[in-house]
Structures are given as C-alpha cells and as structure tokens.
Amino acid sequence: MLKAHGYAAKAARSALEPFAFDRRDPGPKDIVISILYSGICHSDIHQARDEWGGAKFPMVPGHEIAGRVVSTGSGVTRFSVGDLAGVGCMVDSCGTCPSCRAGEEQFCESGPVWTYNSIERDGKTLTYGGYSDVIVIREDFALRLPSGLSLPQVAPLLCAGITTFSPLRRFGVREGQEVGVVGLGGLGHMAIKFARAMGARVTVFSTSPSKEEDARRLGAHDFVLTRKEGWEKGMGGRFHLILDAVSANHDLAPYLGSLGLGGSMVLLGVPETPLSFHSFLLISRRRNLTASLIGGLRETQEMLDFCGHHGIASDIELIPIQKVNEAYERTLRGDVRYRFVIDMASLNT
Amino acid sequence: MLKAHGYAAKAARSALEPFAFDRRDPGPKDIVISILYSGICHSDIHQARDEWGGAKFPMVPGHEIAGRVVSTGSGVTRFSVGDLAGVGCMVDSCGTCPSCRAGEEQFCESGPVWTYNSIERDGKTLTYGGYSDVIVIREDFALRLPSGLSLPQVAPLLCAGITTFSPLRRFGVREGQEVGVVGLGGLGHMAIKFARAMGARVTVFSTSPSKEEDARRLGAHDFVLTRKEGWEKGMGGRFHLILDAVSANHDLAPYLGSLGLGGSMVLLGVPETPLSFHSFLLISRRRNLTASLIGGLRETQEMLDFCGHHGIASDIELIPIQKVNEAYERTLRGDVRYRFVIDMASLNT
C-alpha cells in the first residue's frame, strides 16, 4: 500500500486534523499524482459536517486537485512522470451505462465513484480526497492541466470551473448574448470569466453592494443589486441564460421574469426548500428552468484546454493546510475572494 | 362593412346566443373566408366566462377555423377564391419585433391580435372569432389547409394541433425516443398522434382507466394509471419528453422523476396555483422544465402540411351551433372525444 498523509474530519462535529492513511498500490492503468494544491469547495464543508447525510468518516475532503505525476502503470498512455495532472469530483464510474458512454460520467447509472466520501467499485474501499499529499487514480479519470497558468489557481477549475463552464457550453453561449450570473462566489466568479470569454454580455445579480467593483474587475458589464424591491422591472426580459449559483433558498420568479423569449435559467445549487413559482413565468415567454451538475471528463478536459487558451483561472487565497478549519469558517461567512486553495507543501511544515 | 352572423356571449354569465355583427371591408391584402367549421377549445369557455379577466363583450369565441376563400383583395398572392383556408389563434401582429421576425408571432412584443376577445391594431376594433359564418383576415395570417382530410376534423389542428406539434418539433422527437403525454383530452389525443407519427414510443398518463382503450387506439404504446400511489417507481426515468396537457393543479414531481438524463417536461396548460417541486429533481438528471404556447404561423403551416402528409386530424364530435352551450357543459365534464366542432351550416337552420 502507498502511505498518504492529509487532513481528515473524524466525525461530523470534528475539526479537520492530521491523518495518515493508505492508498491502493497503483495498477497498470493507474497514475500516482503528488498533490500540490487542493481547492476548498463549499460542498467539502457540507459533507465533512454530514449535512447531506450518509457521510463516511474519517473523511479527507477535496475534489479540486492539481499536482504532478510521480509514477505511471505499465498500461498508462496519456501521462508521463513529471506531467501536470488534475483530479476533479470523480475517480471512477461503470463505463458502460448510457451516461458513461455519452461522456457524462457524473450521471453514471450505477453512481460514479466520487473523489472522497464514496466507495470504490470494489464495494468496500473508502475514497479519500485532495487534502492530502498523494492520490492513485485510473488515468482515464485524470485531467491534463494547462501549462502557463498559475497552478494553485488551476485547482478550483476542477469543480467550480466545470460546474459553470458546462451549462454555458450546453446553451451555446456566444457573442451578442446576455448572460446573467446570480451570486458572486466561487462559482459565480468563474461564470463571469467564462461567459465573458465566450463573448457574452455579462450581468451579475447580487445582494452585496460591495461585490460590484469585483464583478466588474472580473469582467461583468453590469451589476444588479437584488436587495432593491422590483429590480427585475428594469431587466426588460433580455437574458438568454441565467446561471444561478446560490444554494440558499431564494425566489426564482424575478430571474425567470428577466429571461427573454426561450431563455433558460440553470440552477447550480440545490436549495433546501422546494422551488415555487407560477407556470405563467414559463409559458409567457417559453422559458426553461433546468439545472447542471459538474460535467463529464471529456467536457472537463475541454474546459481546462479553454482555460489554457484564454488564460483563465480562479481568483484564490492560498493557505497552509493548518488553516483549513479557519478557511471553512470564512467560506461559510462568504469571506473569500473567491476560493481557498491549500498549498500542500505546508503538510510537511 | 361585411355582415356576419354567429353566436356570442353577451356577458360573463350569459349563455351564447345568436348575434349579428359587422366585419371590416376587406382590404387589398385581405381574404374573406366563408367559415365551414369551428372547433371548441377549452379556452373559449374560460374567456366567454371571463375566468381569465379582461373579457370583452359581446364575445364571439372560436380560434379553430376551417373554411373556404370567397374573395381576395387585389394584392393577395397566396390564396384564390375556392381555396380551403384556416385561421388559428391570431389574426395580426406587429411584424417587426424580434419575435415576429423570428416567426414566433404568438410572442409578439406588442402582443399579437388574438382571433377574438382582442383589439385590432387600429386600437379600437374588437375581434370576433370563428363561431360565425365569415371572417376577414390578412392573408399572411391565414393558413393553407391540407386536402384529402375530413375538413371538420382539420379545424382543431389550428389550436390543439399546433399546441402539441410545436414542442414535439422543438425537442426534435424522433424514432427510438420515449414520449409521455399527461392527460388525454383535446390536446393529449393530438400529442399521441403526432409523437407516434414522428416515430416515438408513446405513453399516456391518465387518472381515468376508461381512457386506456382510446389511448391505445390513438397510437399510444403504453398507458399509466396515475391514481395508483407510487406509479412513477415503475417508469425507470426513461422519458425523453413529457407533454403535460393538464391545466388543473397537480404534482409535477412524479413526472419530472420519470424523465431520463437531460429529459424535458413541457407544460401546455397554466395551473392556477404556483408550481412546487424540489430542485433535486432537476439537478439529479439535468432535467428541464419548460412550457409552450401554440406556435408561429410558419410552424403552424408546417404542422398542417405534416398532417396532410401523415393523414392526421382530430377526433371530433360534430354539432350544430344550437348545441354550443350544451357542448360547453360537456367539455367542462371532459365528456368529449376529443373535440367538439361546430358545423357552421347549422347557423341557417
């Protein structure tokens, strides 16, 4: 077995703490990645605190992993020792169901094997994520990372990046279109960058006036403060696409009403309470409501290549792993612009 | 002015009764259609009883009109005297807004001029619908009707037909796909015929066991009785598209849960109460919820041509106009298979 070190939550109410564990010995199709940077996703916190139920402890969170290949199995063809490599939310899937065959492994009908808090396809081995120094993964589930970008800023692309890129691509966002982004956080700030790079006119909706300057710096053309009652009246139903990155319960009606004919709203979060809105909002302009969940491996690679081509990466705050618990608290307060990334070299300090 | 005779509601609580009125003198771009058949749409009843508000009386309902051209203006190019011609839900629109230019006149940004209970673009003339003997209309808003079909059965295509055809086309329904139809009434029975003709495997969802035989006769492959609790568990999330033709309040969750990856549910009716469902139903399989509202003129003509090619028309019960009030009551009870059509020759008896 391969010795690994990281930080784990031992129980739902525990702070994360140092943890030593074993990774499997790499097989012929596996690569071993020395993890250099690991992003902190809000869903890490939900899972480490068992807020979604079914948490498996000890839990080593982390699914925004950037590192370097340190060994390759005999059957590996896409990676060589020394290559940059990334791991996102998944480390395996059945490979044979219609979703997998369509390159949509995140919807694998047997359920994909998630990077942490999940059971390997052997039915027994718990997966451990990126808050650690090394990971063993089938090369098919590893991503090639763009060179020429700051590597810590690349890590969050593996989840925040693909989560926002996928719906923008699915709806064919292009020059001349109006794209709205609800909520300026880890997801929202990537959505701005991508939509802008695709040529859209980008508007950010936020309840925080303090975010306007950042929204514009990140590429937004317009900023709408949604604390003002009736703000939607000024929108003129002009949006082709609105990405909603807010997981808290909120009223969808003003956003739906801001969509133009045939426009679409895409939920990226899962509010706790049921959605509720009048169907007239859909039929009156033939609008669509849908949602999106990360992206498949092929599309994730496309996103990373797009980032390399356009010089896009995440805005981050780099922290040593010893500050992970503090970073969780700050993430919950929204006090991060826009992603914490753990410098894994700090593990040895 | 052109003298017209028909049946009108004089007030929201009145039965329909004989009514004589004037149509405009036809202009150079107008055609005059002798109305032979006029379908009864559920929305006629809502409007005649002012259930949607803003009703304009006297009201001559009817927007499923089939007839024959009896005169043409000097500038008319698409119709000759003696041609079959139809009129659907609209008789005019601005022609210049983005929706009109896209051939989606039903979403005209100035509001289309509806066939009845609406004001002409002159800002003052009330429109009167198809429960009458003659109509004057811009040739651009008249449809060419397929020959070779029973004309009374063609009339309902102008609303029930396009309402179901449009979303099936929009989602590219084709062979090998699974299409669900919720509710077997005027819309539902057309949806079955179209989806079947496009090659889909068709399932009807209904609360009435008595509808199963008809559903299968109309072309459905499967019938699901939705009075049984938990019926959705047997669906296996297999549907590409579900058309929901039920306007009464009902729970969307089991239908959304029956959609496969990327599947879409299309609302054709507008329930009174807000929709409510959990967003997890959308994100877990990247499903879409949308709605549809009749169709533009170009697509309506395409639908009529499709019907001519495939021998598709509505199942109807032909009635004399003197039975229109009784037909309204029976429509409200769902006692019609599947559309009442008024034989306008009865006006003179």
XYZ file of C-alpha atoms in Angstrom:
698
model
C 0.000 0.000 0.000
C 1.004 3.597 -0.568
C 1.355 5.723 2.538
C -0.537 9.008 2.368
C -0.856 11.952 4.734
C -3.541 14.559 4.847
C -6.226 16.186 6.942
C -9.446 14.440 7.826
C -12.686 15.002 9.679
C -13.099 12.112 12.099
C -16.773 12.854 12.762
C -19.439 15.315 11.713
C -18.695 17.690 14.576
C -14.917 17.405 14.496
C -12.459 19.918 13.176
C -10.199 18.590 10.449
C -6.902 17.200 11.798
C -3.797 15.433 10.527
C -4.480 11.915 9.305
C -2.278 9.145 7.918
C -3.856 6.545 5.648
C -3.181 4.081 2.848
C -3.789 4.491 -0.864
C -4.008 1.413 -3.049
C -0.917 0.185 -4.846
C -1.121 1.578 -8.364
C -2.246 -0.871 -11.046
C -1.227 -0.922 -14.706
C -3.849 1.667 -15.679
C -3.199 3.936 -12.697
C -1.113 7.012 -12.228
C 0.181 8.361 -8.935
C -0.155 12.106 -8.513
C 1.803 14.106 -5.984
C -0.806 16.631 -4.885
C 0.498 20.197 -4.895
C -2.702 22.197 -4.469
C -6.233 21.393 -3.407
C -9.165 23.808 -3.568
C -11.785 24.123 -0.847
C -15.287 23.725 -2.245
C -18.354 24.639 -0.212
C -19.558 21.066 -0.669
C -16.477 19.857 1.249
C -17.927 21.584 4.296
C -21.422 20.168 3.787
C -20.023 16.673 3.565
C -17.443 16.933 6.346
C -20.277 18.068 8.623
C -22.636 15.387 7.306
C -25.196 17.993 6.269
C -26.209 15.917 3.258
C -26.425 12.661 5.226
C -24.533 9.415 4.722
C -21.101 10.854 5.473
C -18.297 8.301 5.765
C -15.594 9.009 8.367
C -12.733 9.538 8.570
C -13.248 11.889 5.641
C -10.441 13.513 3.675
C -12.286 16.130 1.590
C -11.074 17.785 -1.582
C -12.030 17.396 -5.245
C -10.152 20.280 -6.829
C -6.762 18.645 -7.102
C -3.720 19.856 -9.026
C -0.432 18.027 -8.915
C 2.302 16.257 -10.781
C 2.572 12.675 -11.947
C 5.209 10.759 -9.978
C 4.636 7.267 -11.344
C 2.653 5.545 -14.063
C 1.386 1.978 -14.512
C 2.659 -0.134 -17.374
C -0.547 0.361 -19.369
C -0.759 4.144 -18.984
C -0.644 6.016 -22.281
C -1.756 9.593 -21.622
C 0.575 10.647 -18.818
C 4.303 10.544 -18.162
C 6.179 11.105 -14.956
C 6.578 14.840 -14.442
C 3.342 15.833 -16.210
C 0.892 18.120 -14.508
C -2.343 16.289 -13.714
C -5.628 17.098 -12.060
C -8.453 15.254 -10.366
C -11.989 16.567 -10.090
C -15.106 15.240 -8.390
C -14.927 11.680 -9.717
C -12.315 8.936 -9.702
C -14.282 6.131 -11.390
C -17.610 5.081 -12.944
C -19.073 1.961 -14.554
C -18.004 2.988 -18.035
C -20.765 1.011 -19.696
C -24.110 2.670 -18.956
C -25.627 5.140 -21.447
C -24.481 8.140 -19.389
C -20.885 6.914 -19.219
C -20.870 6.044 -22.890
C -22.120 9.565 -23.605
C -19.203 11.018 -21.652
C -21.485 12.098 -18.817
C -19.869 10.036 -16.080
C -21.289 12.317 -13.394
C -24.662 10.745 -14.190
C -23.369 7.144 -14.222
C -26.390 4.957 -13.590
C -24.504 2.893 -11.016
C -23.406 6.147 -9.442
C -19.912 7.475 -10.114
C -17.215 6.900 -7.518
C -16.746 10.344 -6.011
C -13.269 11.521 -5.143
C -13.990 11.342 -1.411
C -16.793 10.227 0.888
C -17.591 7.452 -1.599
C -16.933 3.731 -2.025
C -14.705 2.375 -4.775
C -16.187 -0.025 -7.295
C -14.749 -2.909 -5.248
C -17.670 -2.205 -2.936
C -15.608 -1.659 0.186
C -12.739 0.822 -0.152
C -13.464 4.335 1.069
C -12.195 7.114 -1.188
C -10.065 9.909 0.246
C -9.811 13.297 -1.391
C -7.348 16.004 -2.123
C -6.466 17.434 1.275
C -3.530 15.023 1.157
C -0.132 14.562 -0.385
C -0.730 11.824 -2.920
C -3.527 10.129 -4.877
C -3.727 6.987 -7.033
C -6.195 7.203 -9.906
C -7.100 5.485 -13.174
C -5.544 7.594 -15.868
C -8.961 7.836 -17.582
C -10.198 9.930 -14.682
C -7.191 12.224 -14.503
C -7.192 15.509 -16.398
C -4.362 17.161 -18.247
C -3.752 20.623 -16.807
C -2.899 23.659 -18.909
C 0.633 24.916 -18.649
C 1.261 28.630 -18.494
C -1.213 29.254 -15.701
C -0.509 29.590 -12.010
C -1.043 26.032 -10.739
C -2.769 26.901 -7.439
C -5.256 28.960 -9.441
C -5.911 25.994 -11.724
C -7.040 23.667 -8.919
C -10.547 25.199 -8.491
C -11.252 24.713 -12.178
C -11.771 21.010 -11.451
C -15.090 21.730 -9.738
C -16.009 25.443 -9.759
C -14.719 25.704 -13.314
C -16.522 22.788 -14.894
C -19.732 23.486 -12.950
C -20.067 26.856 -14.636
C -18.460 26.042 -17.984
C -20.741 23.092 -18.724
C -24.082 24.954 -18.789
C -22.564 27.862 -20.721
C -21.414 25.396 -23.375
C -24.646 23.416 -23.308
C -26.592 26.551 -24.154
C -24.076 27.613 -26.766
C -23.284 30.992 -25.229
C -21.769 33.271 -27.833
C -21.147 36.843 -28.799
C -24.136 39.117 -28.567
C -25.926 37.110 -25.910
C -26.922 38.380 -22.499
C -25.839 36.123 -19.639
C -26.773 36.664 -16.010
C -24.898 35.265 -13.023
C -26.715 35.057 -9.689
C -24.348 35.207 -6.733
C -20.706 36.207 -6.843
C -18.754 33.471 -5.070
C -16.555 30.578 -6.093
C -18.902 29.528 -8.889
C -20.118 32.974 -9.850
C -16.678 34.433 -10.377
C -15.776 31.601 -12.770
C -19.089 32.012 -14.605
C -18.262 35.665 -15.267
C -14.854 34.814 -16.699
C -16.157 32.044 -18.951
C -19.220 33.892 -20.209
C -17.084 36.936 -20.962
C -14.523 34.818 -22.808
C -17.323 33.302 -24.894
C -18.308 36.797 -25.981
C -21.460 37.311 -23.936
C -22.558 40.490 -22.229
C -22.460 39.576 -18.535
C -24.626 40.872 -15.700
C -24.076 39.920 -12.065
C -27.007 39.769 -9.648
C -26.010 40.127 -6.026
C -27.370 41.209 -2.674
C -23.972 42.730 -1.718
C -23.148 46.215 -2.995
C -19.544 45.535 -2.023
C -19.298 42.965 -4.810
C -19.896 45.408 -7.641
C -16.299 46.501 -8.015
C -15.095 42.913 -8.110
C -17.809 41.861 -10.532
C -16.682 44.496 -12.986
C -12.999 43.716 -12.454
C -13.742 40.053 -13.203
C -15.367 41.005 -16.484
C -19.012 41.751 -15.784
C -20.547 44.538 -17.874
C -23.354 45.207 -15.470
C -24.239 44.697 -11.816
C -27.757 44.491 -10.385
C -28.344 44.871 -6.686
C -31.181 42.491 -5.896
C -31.927 43.937 -2.475
C -33.978 46.648 -4.155
C -37.611 45.562 -4.419
C -38.767 45.299 -8.029
C -35.269 45.282 -9.512
C -36.474 42.883 -12.193
C -38.652 45.574 -13.769
C -35.555 47.153 -15.260
C -34.304 43.977 -16.896
C -36.555 44.116 -19.944
C -36.685 40.337 -20.180
C -33.405 40.421 -22.029
C -31.419 37.442 -20.788
C -30.641 34.416 -22.899
C -29.226 32.489 -19.975
C -29.037 32.977 -16.235
C -26.762 30.797 -14.113
C -27.948 30.657 -10.525
C -25.085 29.827 -8.187
C -26.994 30.476 -4.970
C -27.800 27.448 -2.821
C -29.720 29.374 -0.179
C -33.485 29.474 -0.576
C -34.494 32.370 -2.789
C -37.303 33.415 -5.103
C -36.724 32.384 -8.702
C -39.596 34.459 -10.094
C -37.735 37.734 -10.724
C -34.952 35.853 -12.504
C -37.355 33.809 -14.629
C -39.135 37.041 -15.465
C -35.843 38.553 -16.612
C -35.346 35.881 -19.268
C -36.183 36.686 -22.856
C -38.123 34.514 -25.285
C -36.858 30.961 -24.983
C -34.340 31.943 -22.326
C -33.043 29.455 -19.778
C -32.256 29.557 -16.096
C -29.813 26.983 -14.785
C -29.637 26.088 -11.107
C -26.157 25.125 -9.949
C -27.106 24.747 -6.301
C -29.788 22.771 -4.521
C -31.828 24.956 -2.154
C -33.296 23.045 0.779
C -36.921 24.042 0.315
C -38.942 23.217 -2.804
C -38.899 25.698 -5.634
C -42.154 27.568 -6.099
C -43.148 29.876 -8.934
C -46.069 30.396 -11.248
C -46.085 28.462 -14.504
C -47.129 31.641 -16.311
C -43.494 32.735 -16.000
C -42.518 29.810 -18.195
C -45.313 29.827 -20.759
C -45.486 33.577 -21.341
C -42.053 33.625 -22.994
C -41.437 29.904 -23.455
C -38.730 29.931 -20.816
C -36.811 26.961 -19.454
C -35.736 26.046 -15.976
C -33.035 23.457 -15.618
C -30.009 22.570 -13.524
C -26.468 21.402 -14.013
C -24.109 19.099 -12.157
C -20.352 19.447 -12.778
C -19.533 17.882 -16.159
C -18.154 14.725 -17.713
C -14.468 14.022 -18.195
C -14.439 14.997 -21.854
C -16.058 18.336 -21.137
C -13.835 18.927 -18.111
C -10.792 18.456 -20.333
C -12.333 20.821 -22.889
C -12.820 23.390 -20.115
C -9.199 23.071 -18.987
C -7.985 23.480 -22.570
C -10.267 26.507 -22.934
C -8.712 27.987 -19.791
C -5.221 27.419 -21.137
C -6.156 29.074 -24.404
C -7.885 32.064 -22.816
C -5.644 32.464 -19.776
C -8.494 31.820 -17.362
C -8.017 30.603 -13.805
C -9.600 31.092 -10.419
C -9.011 34.018 -8.072
C -7.728 32.381 -4.929
C -6.322 32.807 -1.462
C -3.542 30.300 -0.861
C -3.406 28.866 2.650
C -1.355 26.319 4.553
C -3.332 23.220 5.484
C -3.098 24.162 9.146
C -5.591 26.941 8.396
C -8.202 24.683 6.814
C -10.670 24.917 9.705
C -10.442 28.683 9.750
C -10.914 28.690 5.989
C -14.114 26.653 6.423
C -15.497 29.284 8.800
C -14.558 32.083 6.445
C -16.095 30.229 3.485
C -19.353 29.911 5.401
C -19.290 33.672 6.001
C -18.612 34.321 2.313
C -15.287 35.832 3.338
C -13.204 34.545 0.454
C -12.429 36.014 -2.925
C -13.024 33.585 -4.416
C -11.594 30.230 -3.497
C -9.308 28.956 -0.773
C -6.607 26.691 -2.112
C -4.433 24.600 0.191
C -0.710 24.657 -0.509
C 0.057 21.014 0.132
C 3.741 21.691 0.732
C 2.560 23.012 4.098
C 1.798 19.447 5.213
C 5.466 18.951 5.994
C 5.930 22.117 7.992
C -68.997 46.661 -43.866
C -69.481 42.949 -44.246
C -72.466 41.482 -42.443
C -71.637 38.484 -40.253
C -73.754 36.167 -38.161
C -72.671 33.963 -35.311
C -73.127 33.144 -31.664
C -71.863 35.397 -28.899
C -71.694 35.621 -25.141
C -73.139 38.997 -24.151
C -71.740 38.851 -20.626
C -69.683 36.552 -18.414
C -72.715 34.745 -17.047
C -74.685 34.570 -20.278
C -75.242 31.549 -22.458
C -74.089 32.005 -26.032
C -76.851 33.246 -28.321
C -77.325 34.348 -31.938
C -75.542 37.590 -32.762
C -75.290 39.710 -35.905
C -72.261 41.957 -36.352
C -70.041 43.687 -38.903
C -66.675 42.571 -40.242
C -64.394 45.143 -41.864
C -64.491 45.587 -45.612
C -61.612 43.518 -46.996
C -58.505 45.466 -47.995
C -56.045 44.641 -50.775
C -54.083 42.216 -48.555
C -57.165 40.557 -47.055
C -59.054 37.434 -47.872
C -62.640 36.660 -46.935
C -63.226 33.152 -45.626
C -66.622 31.508 -45.502
C -66.358 29.607 -42.225
C -67.489 25.986 -42.554
C -66.302 24.509 -39.262
C -65.139 25.922 -35.958
C -63.650 23.890 -33.106
C -64.488 24.455 -29.444
C -61.363 24.961 -27.371
C -61.437 24.857 -23.578
C -60.005 28.372 -23.583
C -63.152 29.578 -25.380
C -65.070 28.720 -22.230
C -62.572 30.405 -19.901
C -62.776 33.589 -21.922
C -66.525 33.606 -22.554
C -66.975 33.318 -18.774
C -64.281 35.918 -18.076
C -62.318 33.482 -15.951
C -59.028 34.994 -17.108
C -60.181 38.587 -16.613
C -60.436 41.395 -19.119
C -63.119 39.761 -21.269
C -64.613 41.978 -23.970
C -68.311 41.508 -24.714
C -70.124 40.716 -26.839
C -67.677 37.871 -27.447
C -67.782 35.564 -30.456
C -65.341 32.799 -29.468
C -63.574 30.376 -31.778
C -59.970 30.097 -32.969
C -60.026 26.754 -34.737
C -61.471 27.877 -38.030
C -61.711 25.952 -41.286
C -63.410 27.352 -44.342
C -63.170 28.340 -47.963
C -61.958 31.573 -49.564
C -64.807 33.522 -51.115
C -62.977 36.687 -52.112
C -59.440 38.026 -52.249
C -58.003 41.533 -52.215
C -56.094 42.835 -55.219
C -52.730 42.320 -53.508
C -53.351 38.758 -52.326
C -50.890 36.224 -53.725
C -51.217 33.020 -51.676
C -54.929 32.320 -51.929
C -57.513 32.099 -54.686
C -61.268 32.018 -54.456
C -62.324 28.455 -53.722
C -59.205 27.503 -51.755
C -59.522 25.932 -48.339
C -58.199 28.261 -45.660
C -57.848 28.207 -41.896
C -57.470 30.683 -39.060
C -55.907 29.876 -35.709
C -55.437 31.889 -32.538
C -54.019 35.045 -34.138
C -55.159 37.410 -36.859
C -52.366 40.009 -36.724
C -49.142 41.081 -35.007
C -46.655 43.950 -35.293
C -44.482 42.098 -37.793
C -41.360 43.992 -36.810
C -40.305 42.911 -33.301
C -37.685 40.173 -32.829
C -40.364 37.556 -32.063
C -42.350 38.369 -35.205
C -39.214 38.435 -37.318
C -38.340 35.009 -35.906
C -41.735 33.670 -36.977
C -42.940 33.469 -33.380
C -45.854 35.861 -33.731
C -47.548 34.385 -30.661
C -44.833 36.130 -28.624
C -45.128 39.461 -30.475
C -43.737 42.083 -28.125
C -46.679 44.395 -28.765
C -48.970 41.449 -28.161
C -50.479 39.623 -31.116
C -54.049 40.405 -32.110
C -55.939 37.329 -30.973
C -58.698 35.967 -33.148
C -61.362 37.013 -30.640
C -61.619 38.909 -27.354
C -58.820 41.178 -28.581
C -58.393 44.617 -30.135
C -57.188 45.098 -33.705
C -54.029 47.091 -34.309
C -56.198 50.130 -35.045
C -56.575 50.259 -31.257
C -60.364 50.141 -31.243
C -61.936 47.322 -33.265
C -62.920 44.258 -31.271
C -62.073 40.942 -32.906
C -64.740 38.294 -33.313
C -63.911 34.611 -33.668
C -64.974 31.548 -35.518
C -68.435 30.785 -34.163
C -69.676 32.749 -37.154
C -70.212 32.464 -40.859
C -67.490 34.665 -42.296
C -64.142 36.237 -41.371
C -61.888 38.838 -42.998
C -58.187 38.329 -42.418
C -54.791 39.423 -43.736
C -53.660 36.615 -45.980
C -50.383 36.423 -44.010
C -52.327 35.153 -41.016
C -54.410 32.598 -42.919
C -53.203 29.024 -43.197
C -53.417 26.682 -46.153
C -55.328 23.559 -45.166
C -54.403 20.071 -46.328
C -56.697 18.488 -48.856
C -57.597 14.851 -48.502
C -58.616 15.123 -44.857
C -62.105 15.493 -43.448
C -62.452 19.270 -43.105
C -64.321 19.321 -39.756
C -61.526 17.193 -38.316
C -58.952 19.672 -39.595
C -60.386 22.646 -37.693
C -58.972 21.667 -34.251
C -55.483 21.440 -35.701
C -55.387 25.250 -35.671
C -55.058 25.298 -31.882
C -54.946 21.795 -30.354
C -52.751 20.630 -33.215
C -50.115 23.355 -33.178
C -50.037 23.457 -29.372
C -48.826 19.855 -29.255
C -46.866 19.763 -32.509
C -44.662 22.739 -31.630
C -42.965 21.304 -28.519
C -42.534 17.897 -30.164
C -40.702 19.600 -33.028
C -38.752 21.909 -30.741
C -37.329 18.908 -28.912
C -36.684 17.034 -32.139
C -38.774 13.987 -31.272
C -37.728 11.051 -33.402
C -37.680 7.310 -33.668
C -36.466 5.481 -30.614
C -37.455 8.195 -28.151
C -39.861 7.789 -25.272
C -42.559 10.464 -25.156
C -45.107 10.805 -22.364
C -48.447 12.582 -22.637
C -50.169 13.695 -19.440
C -53.932 13.897 -19.809
C -55.982 12.506 -22.666
C -58.197 15.292 -23.923
C -58.249 17.625 -26.897
C -54.524 18.341 -26.651
C -53.440 14.926 -25.420
C -55.065 12.999 -28.237
C -53.260 15.141 -30.811
C -49.970 14.748 -28.946
C -50.293 10.958 -29.210
C -50.901 11.109 -32.947
C -48.009 13.472 -33.650
C -45.486 11.753 -31.380
C -46.403 8.394 -32.890
C -46.052 9.762 -36.426
C -42.614 11.128 -35.523
C -41.556 7.618 -34.545
C -41.573 7.905 -30.766
C -42.733 5.298 -28.288
C -45.726 6.952 -26.626
C -47.017 6.538 -23.084
C -50.205 8.171 -21.844
C -50.567 9.159 -18.183
C -54.160 9.459 -17.036
C -56.294 9.285 -13.937
C -59.134 7.632 -15.921
C -58.926 3.869 -16.524
C -61.656 4.326 -19.145
C -59.183 6.213 -21.340
C -56.806 3.292 -21.813
C -58.597 1.746 -24.757
C -58.769 5.075 -26.561
C -55.159 5.895 -25.796
C -54.055 2.677 -27.449
C -56.417 3.133 -30.390
C -54.987 6.627 -30.948
C -51.485 5.180 -31.112
C -50.128 5.026 -27.570
C -47.876 2.055 -26.798
C -48.394 2.244 -23.077
C -50.854 3.603 -20.553
C -50.078 4.508 -16.950
C -52.862 4.983 -14.452
C -51.675 7.780 -12.193
C -54.243 7.206 -9.474
C -52.044 4.448 -8.084
C -49.694 5.860 -5.458
C -46.049 5.478 -6.435
C -46.749 4.781 -10.111
C -43.596 6.682 -11.040
C -41.407 3.998 -9.497
C -42.063 1.804 -12.494
C -41.033 4.394 -15.059
C -37.298 3.882 -14.765
C -36.598 7.519 -15.586
C -36.884 6.655 -19.241
C -38.673 9.589 -20.865
C -37.020 11.998 -23.260
C -40.002 14.315 -23.299
C -43.254 14.603 -21.393
C -46.013 16.909 -22.625
C -48.299 17.936 -19.792
C -51.722 18.903 -21.105
C -53.395 19.167 -17.697
C -54.370 22.651 -16.552
C -55.716 21.565 -13.167
C -53.298 21.822 -10.255
C -51.237 18.657 -9.970
C -47.914 17.473 -8.639
C -45.135 17.648 -11.230
C -42.641 15.674 -9.147
C -43.519 12.151 -10.327
C -43.377 13.274 -13.954
C -40.065 15.087 -13.511
C -38.757 11.981 -11.791
C -39.805 9.893 -14.792
C -37.591 11.868 -17.165
C -34.261 10.431 -18.179
C -30.936 12.257 -18.308
C -31.472 15.616 -19.948
C -35.182 14.937 -20.431
C -37.711 17.736 -20.690
C -41.190 18.320 -19.389
C -43.341 20.826 -21.264
C -46.362 22.455 -19.669
C -49.148 23.229 -22.132
C -51.595 24.468 -19.515
C -51.353 27.071 -16.787
C -52.417 25.687 -13.395
C -53.798 28.336 -11.057
C -51.536 27.673 -8.092
C -47.746 28.048 -8.223
C -45.710 25.036 -9.234
C -43.755 23.499 -6.402
C -41.123 20.780 -6.568
C -37.652 20.123 -5.263
C -34.732 21.307 -7.378
C -33.031 17.964 -6.783
C -35.426 16.553 -9.391
C -33.818 18.818 -11.966
C -30.160 18.580 -10.991
C -30.012 14.834 -10.362
C -30.550 14.057 -14.057
C -30.078 17.507 -15.594
C -33.760 17.722 -16.428
C -35.620 20.672 -17.941
C -38.975 22.169 -17.197
C -40.471 24.431 -19.792
C -43.774 25.392 -21.371
C -45.193 26.015 -24.799
C -47.767 28.376 -26.258
C -49.380 27.476 -29.614
C -46.860 28.191 -32.386
C -45.987 30.778 -35.004
C -47.532 30.929 -38.465
C -44.637 29.212 -40.201
C -44.699 26.300 -37.777
C -48.498 26.113 -37.912
C -48.293 25.738 -41.680
C -45.595 23.092 -41.239
C -47.901 21.243 -38.835
C -50.798 21.369 -41.312
C -48.569 20.073 -44.098
C -47.346 17.316 -41.764
C -50.973 16.366 -41.086
C -51.733 16.228 -44.784
C -48.696 14.039 -45.380
C -49.386 11.674 -42.478
C -53.180 11.663 -42.653
C -53.528 13.142 -39.178
C -56.601 15.006 -37.974
C -58.586 15.430 -34.793
C -61.165 13.012 -33.428
C -64.275 15.110 -33.189
C -67.970 15.257 -32.433
C -69.715 17.489 -34.949
C -72.534 19.596 -33.529
C -74.955 22.226 -34.765
C -74.288 25.666 -33.301
C -77.550 25.500 -31.395
C -75.872 22.927 -29.131
C -72.866 25.092 -28.290
C -73.921 25.768 -24.699
C -74.517 22.087 -24.067
C -71.136 21.332 -25.637
C -69.526 23.788 -23.196
C -71.004 21.894 -20.254
C -69.896 18.568 -21.665
C -66.386 19.924 -22.345
C -66.130 21.032 -18.722
C -67.074 17.492 -17.643
C -64.487 16.005 -20.012
C -67.339 14.376 -21.899
C -65.951 14.777 -25.406
C -63.751 12.537 -27.504
C -61.907 14.676 -28.281
C -63.093 17.956 -29.696
C -66.455 19.496 -30.434
C -66.607 21.092 -33.848
C -69.453 23.337 -34.876
C -70.934 22.717 -38.302
C -71.471 26.298 -39.380
C -74.084 25.329 -41.970
C -76.367 24.893 -38.945
C -76.438 28.681 -38.476
C -79.070 28.882 -41.217
C -81.341 26.174 -39.853
